Coordinates of C-alpha atoms and ligand atoms in Angstrom, one line a residue:
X20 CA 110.9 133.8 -99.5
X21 CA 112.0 137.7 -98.5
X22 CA 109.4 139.5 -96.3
X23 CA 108.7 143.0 -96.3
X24 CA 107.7 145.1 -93.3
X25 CA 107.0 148.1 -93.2
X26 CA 106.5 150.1 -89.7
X27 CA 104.3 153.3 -90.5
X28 CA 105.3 156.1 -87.4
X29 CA 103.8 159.2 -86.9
X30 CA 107.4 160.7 -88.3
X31 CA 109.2 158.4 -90.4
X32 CA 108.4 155.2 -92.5
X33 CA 110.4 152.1 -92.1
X34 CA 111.0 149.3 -94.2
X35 CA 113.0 146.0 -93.7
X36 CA 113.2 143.1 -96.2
X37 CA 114.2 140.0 -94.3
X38 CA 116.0 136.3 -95.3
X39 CA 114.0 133.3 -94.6
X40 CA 116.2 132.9 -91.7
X41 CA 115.6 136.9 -90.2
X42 CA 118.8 138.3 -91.6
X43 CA 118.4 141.8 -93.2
X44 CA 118.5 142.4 -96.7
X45 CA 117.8 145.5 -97.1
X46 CA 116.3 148.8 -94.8
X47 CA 115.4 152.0 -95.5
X48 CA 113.6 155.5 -93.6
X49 CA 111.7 158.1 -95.1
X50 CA 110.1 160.9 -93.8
X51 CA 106.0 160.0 -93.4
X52 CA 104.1 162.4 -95.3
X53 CA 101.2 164.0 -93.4
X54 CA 98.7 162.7 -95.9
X55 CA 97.4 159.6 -97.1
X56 CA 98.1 159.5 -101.1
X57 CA 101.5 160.6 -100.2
X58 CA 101.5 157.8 -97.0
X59 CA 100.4 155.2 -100.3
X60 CA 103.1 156.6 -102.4
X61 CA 106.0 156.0 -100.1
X62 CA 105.4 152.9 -99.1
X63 CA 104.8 151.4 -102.5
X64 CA 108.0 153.5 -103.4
X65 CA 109.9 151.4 -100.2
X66 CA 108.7 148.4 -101.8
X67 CA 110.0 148.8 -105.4
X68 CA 113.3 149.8 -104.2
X69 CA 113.7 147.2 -101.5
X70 CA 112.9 144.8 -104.5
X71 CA 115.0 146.4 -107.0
X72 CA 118.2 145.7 -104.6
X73 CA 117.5 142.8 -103.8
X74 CA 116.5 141.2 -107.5
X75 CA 113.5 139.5 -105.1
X76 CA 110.0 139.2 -104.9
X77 CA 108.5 139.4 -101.4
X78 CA 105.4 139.5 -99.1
X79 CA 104.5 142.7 -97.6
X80 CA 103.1 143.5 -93.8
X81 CA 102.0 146.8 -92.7
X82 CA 102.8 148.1 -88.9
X83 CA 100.1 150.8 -87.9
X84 CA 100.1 153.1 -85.1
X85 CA 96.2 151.8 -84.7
X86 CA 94.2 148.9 -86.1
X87 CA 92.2 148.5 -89.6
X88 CA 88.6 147.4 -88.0
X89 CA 87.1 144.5 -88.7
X90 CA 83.8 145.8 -88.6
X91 CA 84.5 148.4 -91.2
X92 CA 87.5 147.4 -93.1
X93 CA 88.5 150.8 -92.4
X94 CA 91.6 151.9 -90.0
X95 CA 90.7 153.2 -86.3
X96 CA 92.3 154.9 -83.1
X97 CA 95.4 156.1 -85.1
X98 CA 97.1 159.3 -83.7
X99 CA 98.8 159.5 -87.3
X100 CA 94.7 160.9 -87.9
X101 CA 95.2 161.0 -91.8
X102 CA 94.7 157.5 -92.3
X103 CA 92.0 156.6 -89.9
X104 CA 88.8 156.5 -91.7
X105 CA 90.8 154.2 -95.1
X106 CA 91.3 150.4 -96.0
X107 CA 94.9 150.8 -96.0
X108 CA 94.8 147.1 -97.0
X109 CA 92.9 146.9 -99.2
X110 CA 94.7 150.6 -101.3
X111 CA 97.9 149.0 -100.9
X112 CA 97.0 145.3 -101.6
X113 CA 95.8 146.9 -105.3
X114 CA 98.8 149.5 -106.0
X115 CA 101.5 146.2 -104.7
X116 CA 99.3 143.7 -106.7
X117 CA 99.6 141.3 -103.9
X118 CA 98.3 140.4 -100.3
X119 CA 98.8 143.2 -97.4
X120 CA 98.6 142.4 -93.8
X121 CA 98.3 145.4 -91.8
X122 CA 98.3 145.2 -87.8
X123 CA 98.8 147.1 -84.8
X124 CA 102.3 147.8 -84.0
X125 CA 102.1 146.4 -80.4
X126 CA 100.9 143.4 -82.0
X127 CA 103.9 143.4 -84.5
X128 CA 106.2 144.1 -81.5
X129 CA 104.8 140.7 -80.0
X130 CA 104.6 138.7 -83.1
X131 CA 108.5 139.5 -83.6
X132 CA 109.6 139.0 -80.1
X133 CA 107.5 135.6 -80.5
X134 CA 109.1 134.8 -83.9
X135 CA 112.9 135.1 -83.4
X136 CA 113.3 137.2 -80.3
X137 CA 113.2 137.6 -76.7
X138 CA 110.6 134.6 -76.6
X139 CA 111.3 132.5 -79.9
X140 CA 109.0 129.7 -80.3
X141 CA 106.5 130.2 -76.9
X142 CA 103.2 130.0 -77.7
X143 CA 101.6 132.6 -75.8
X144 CA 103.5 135.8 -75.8
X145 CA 102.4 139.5 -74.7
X146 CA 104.0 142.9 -75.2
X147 CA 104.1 145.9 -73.8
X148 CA 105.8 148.7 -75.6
X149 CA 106.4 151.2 -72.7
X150 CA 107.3 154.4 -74.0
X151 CA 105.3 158.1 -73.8
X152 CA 102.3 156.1 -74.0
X153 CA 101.6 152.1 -73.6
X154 CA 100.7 149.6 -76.0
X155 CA 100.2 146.2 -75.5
X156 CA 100.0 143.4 -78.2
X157 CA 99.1 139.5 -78.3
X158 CA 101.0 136.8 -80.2
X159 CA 99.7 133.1 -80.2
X160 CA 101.8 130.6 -82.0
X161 CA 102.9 133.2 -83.8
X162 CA 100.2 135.0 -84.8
X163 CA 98.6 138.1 -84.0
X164 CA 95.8 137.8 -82.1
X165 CA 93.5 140.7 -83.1
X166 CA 90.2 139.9 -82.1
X167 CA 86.8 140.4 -83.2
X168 CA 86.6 144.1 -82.5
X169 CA 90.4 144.2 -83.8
X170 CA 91.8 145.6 -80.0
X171 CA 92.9 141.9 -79.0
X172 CA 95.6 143.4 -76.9
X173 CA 94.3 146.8 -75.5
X174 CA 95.2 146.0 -72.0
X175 CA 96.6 149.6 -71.5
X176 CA 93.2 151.4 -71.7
X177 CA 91.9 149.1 -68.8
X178 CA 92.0 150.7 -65.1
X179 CA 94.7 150.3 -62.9
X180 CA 94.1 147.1 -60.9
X181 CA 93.5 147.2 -57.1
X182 CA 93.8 151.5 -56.8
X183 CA 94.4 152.8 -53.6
X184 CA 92.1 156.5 -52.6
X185 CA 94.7 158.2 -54.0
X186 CA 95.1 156.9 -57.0
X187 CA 91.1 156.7 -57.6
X188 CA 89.8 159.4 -59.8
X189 CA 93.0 160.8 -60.1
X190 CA 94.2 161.0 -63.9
X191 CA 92.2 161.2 -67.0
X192 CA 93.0 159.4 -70.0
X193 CA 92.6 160.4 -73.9
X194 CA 90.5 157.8 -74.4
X195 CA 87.7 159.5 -72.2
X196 CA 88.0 156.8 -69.3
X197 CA 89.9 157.7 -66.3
X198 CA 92.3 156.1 -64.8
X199 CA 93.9 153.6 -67.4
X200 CA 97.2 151.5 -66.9
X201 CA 98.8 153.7 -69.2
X202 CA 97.7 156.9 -67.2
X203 CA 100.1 155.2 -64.8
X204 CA 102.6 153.1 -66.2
X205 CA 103.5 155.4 -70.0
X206 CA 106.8 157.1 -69.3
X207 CA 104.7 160.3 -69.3
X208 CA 102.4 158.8 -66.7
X209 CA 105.8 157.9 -64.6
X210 CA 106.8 161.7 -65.0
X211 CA 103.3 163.3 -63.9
X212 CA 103.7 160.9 -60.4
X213 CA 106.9 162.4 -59.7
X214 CA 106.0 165.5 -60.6
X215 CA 103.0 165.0 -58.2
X216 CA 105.3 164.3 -55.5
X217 CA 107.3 167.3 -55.7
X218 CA 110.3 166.1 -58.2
X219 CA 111.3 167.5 -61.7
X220 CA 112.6 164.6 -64.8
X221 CA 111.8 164.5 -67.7
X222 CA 111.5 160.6 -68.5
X223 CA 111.6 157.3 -66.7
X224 CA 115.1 156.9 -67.7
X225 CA 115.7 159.9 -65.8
X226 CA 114.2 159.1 -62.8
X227 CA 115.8 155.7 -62.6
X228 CA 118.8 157.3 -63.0
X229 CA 118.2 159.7 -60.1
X230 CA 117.1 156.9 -57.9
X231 CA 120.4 155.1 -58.9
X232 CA 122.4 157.9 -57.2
X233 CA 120.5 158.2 -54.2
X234 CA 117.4 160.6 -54.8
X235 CA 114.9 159.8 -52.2
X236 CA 112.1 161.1 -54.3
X237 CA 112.8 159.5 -57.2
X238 CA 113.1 155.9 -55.2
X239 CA 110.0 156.5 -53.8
X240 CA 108.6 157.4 -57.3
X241 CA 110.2 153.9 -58.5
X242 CA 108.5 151.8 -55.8
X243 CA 105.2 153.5 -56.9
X244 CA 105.4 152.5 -60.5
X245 CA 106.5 148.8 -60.4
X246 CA 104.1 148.3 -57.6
X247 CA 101.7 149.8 -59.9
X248 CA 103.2 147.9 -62.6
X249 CA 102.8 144.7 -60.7
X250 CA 99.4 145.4 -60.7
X251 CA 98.6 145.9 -63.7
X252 CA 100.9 142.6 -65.1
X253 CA 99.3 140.6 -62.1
X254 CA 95.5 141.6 -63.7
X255 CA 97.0 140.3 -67.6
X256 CA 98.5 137.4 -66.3
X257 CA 95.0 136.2 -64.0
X258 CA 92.9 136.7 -67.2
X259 CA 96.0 135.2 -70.0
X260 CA 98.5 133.5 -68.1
X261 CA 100.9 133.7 -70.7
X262 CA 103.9 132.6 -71.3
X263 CA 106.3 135.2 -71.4
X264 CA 105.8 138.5 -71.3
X265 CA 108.6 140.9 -73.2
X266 CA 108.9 144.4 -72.5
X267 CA 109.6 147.0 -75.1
X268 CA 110.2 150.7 -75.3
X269 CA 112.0 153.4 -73.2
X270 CA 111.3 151.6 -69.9
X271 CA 112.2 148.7 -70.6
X272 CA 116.0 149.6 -70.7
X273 CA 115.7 149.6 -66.4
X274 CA 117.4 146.9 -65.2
X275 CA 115.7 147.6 -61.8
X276 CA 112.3 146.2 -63.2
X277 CA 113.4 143.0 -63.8
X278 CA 114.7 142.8 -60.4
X279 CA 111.7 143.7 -58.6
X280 CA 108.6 142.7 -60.7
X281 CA 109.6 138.7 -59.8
X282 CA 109.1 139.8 -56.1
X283 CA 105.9 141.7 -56.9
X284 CA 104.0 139.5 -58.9
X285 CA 103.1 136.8 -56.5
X286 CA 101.5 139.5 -54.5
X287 CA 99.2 140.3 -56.7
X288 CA 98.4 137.0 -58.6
X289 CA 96.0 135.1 -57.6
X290 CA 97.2 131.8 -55.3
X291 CA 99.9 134.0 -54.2
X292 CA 102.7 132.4 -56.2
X293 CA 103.7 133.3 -60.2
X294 CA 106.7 132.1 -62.3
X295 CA 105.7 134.3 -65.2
X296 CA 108.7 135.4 -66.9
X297 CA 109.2 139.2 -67.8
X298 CA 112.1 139.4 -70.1
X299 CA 113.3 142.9 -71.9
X300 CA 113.0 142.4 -76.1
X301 CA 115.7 141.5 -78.5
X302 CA 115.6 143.9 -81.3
X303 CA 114.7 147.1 -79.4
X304 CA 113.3 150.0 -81.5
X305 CA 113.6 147.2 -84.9
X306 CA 111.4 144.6 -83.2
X307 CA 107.8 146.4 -84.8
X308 CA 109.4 146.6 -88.1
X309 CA 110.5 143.3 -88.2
X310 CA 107.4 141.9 -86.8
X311 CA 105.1 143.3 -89.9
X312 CA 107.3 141.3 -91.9
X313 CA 106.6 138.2 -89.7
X314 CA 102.9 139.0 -90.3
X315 CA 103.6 136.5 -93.3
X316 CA 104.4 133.4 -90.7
X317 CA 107.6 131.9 -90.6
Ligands
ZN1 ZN1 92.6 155.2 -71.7

């Protein structure tokens, strides 16, 4: 059976048609249209063409930048605003006359990592999409784990685990808490603590790159935020204990971090000792994309 998925950005709107076995059949990108009957409209227009080349039938998943609630039916906490407050299920289960699973794209990143990816076939898998912000997402046997409130996942907007003073108080967060993971651990947050401590980057690319060529600022910096990222794994992995967990986004591209978080963890988790794997993802910036399409289970 070919499955469709379709990954709905804040810019552009993706669609992939996958074999049975995960090969691609067809992919295309248009621009996202800033509101939703023309959102409707190009997706349903991905779909016909994707099955037109293809001479196939197929299932259809939906990747959202935010989660369609359970309580409501209606779509919540997207920053692509003009589809919050609409059962983007249900419109485009009607205008595709079939079934449309719609899920976060954190969760998507984990269910494709989980399906074919960095952690094919482990039952428990989280992900954690690193990038200006920081999303995570929950995959069990495959599935996405959503939840009753439909933020099965939402480890980012938790505080940061075990803060020193300084770190206390010290950043507020969009979602009117203070202090979040991702105040911290987001590439932006990474950038605001160098910036803090007197340096100038403008991503955690760059400031792994500056540490690689001997910048004692920007080492200093990277100690911070995989000690802080320790943390905040250490806190998951206590409550979940997962399996593997596969990181995604910008950040992930630092080899440094796999080096150090092995060395971290154990400091953090409780009995003092953790074998947790952290691996980087398989399909990079395709793994969301390809993960809606795996919302129809292998
Ligand atoms: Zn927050």
């Amino acid at each position: 059976m070919m499955r469709m998925g379709v990954d709905l950005g804040g810019t552009k709107i993706e669609l992939v048609a996958l074999a049975d076995d995960g090969s691609e059949l067809f992919r295309k990108r248009v621009p996202t249209p800033k509101n939703y009957p023309d959102t409707l409209n190009a997706i349903v227009g991905l779909v016909a063409q994707a099955e037109a080349q293809t001479q196939q039938r197929g299932s259809v998943g939906v990747g959202i930048p935010g989660v369609v609630s359970p309580l409501t039916g209606l779509v919540k906490n997207s920053n692509s605003t003009w589809i919050n407050g609409h059962p983007l299920d249900k419109d485009l289960s009607e205008l595709l006359n079939r079934e449309v699973k719609v899920a976060n794209d954190a969760n998507c990143f984990a269910v494709s990592e989980a399906t074919d990816g960095a952690a094919e076939g482990k039952s428990v898998v989280f992900g954690v999409i690193i990038g200006t912000g920081c999303g995570g997402g929950l995959a069990v046997n495959g599935k996405v784990h959503g939840g009753g409130n439909g933020i099965g996942g939402e480890w980012g907007h938790n505080p940061l685990p075990w803060m020193t003073p300084d770190e206390f108080n010290s950043t507020s967060c969009f979602c009117g808490n203070h202090d979040c993971i991702e105040t911290f651990i987001s590439g932006t947050g990474w950038v605001r603590d160098f910036r803090r401590a007197g340096g100038e980057a403008d991503s955690g690319i760059q400031i792994s790159q500056m540490m690689s060529e001997g910048h004692p600022l920007a080492t200093q910096a990277f100690v911070r935020y995989v000690d802080r990222l320790a943390r905040a794994l250490a806190h998951l992995i206590n409550m979940l204990d997962p399996d593997v967990i596969v990181l995604g986004g910008g950040v992930s591209n630092i080899d440094a971090i796999y080096q150090e978080l092995p060395k971290l963890l154990p400091k953090y988790v409780l009995g003092r000792e953790c074998d947790t794997v952290v691996v980087k993802n398989k399909f990079g910036a395709s793994s969301g994309v390809r993960g809606a399409a795996w919302l129809w289970t292998k």
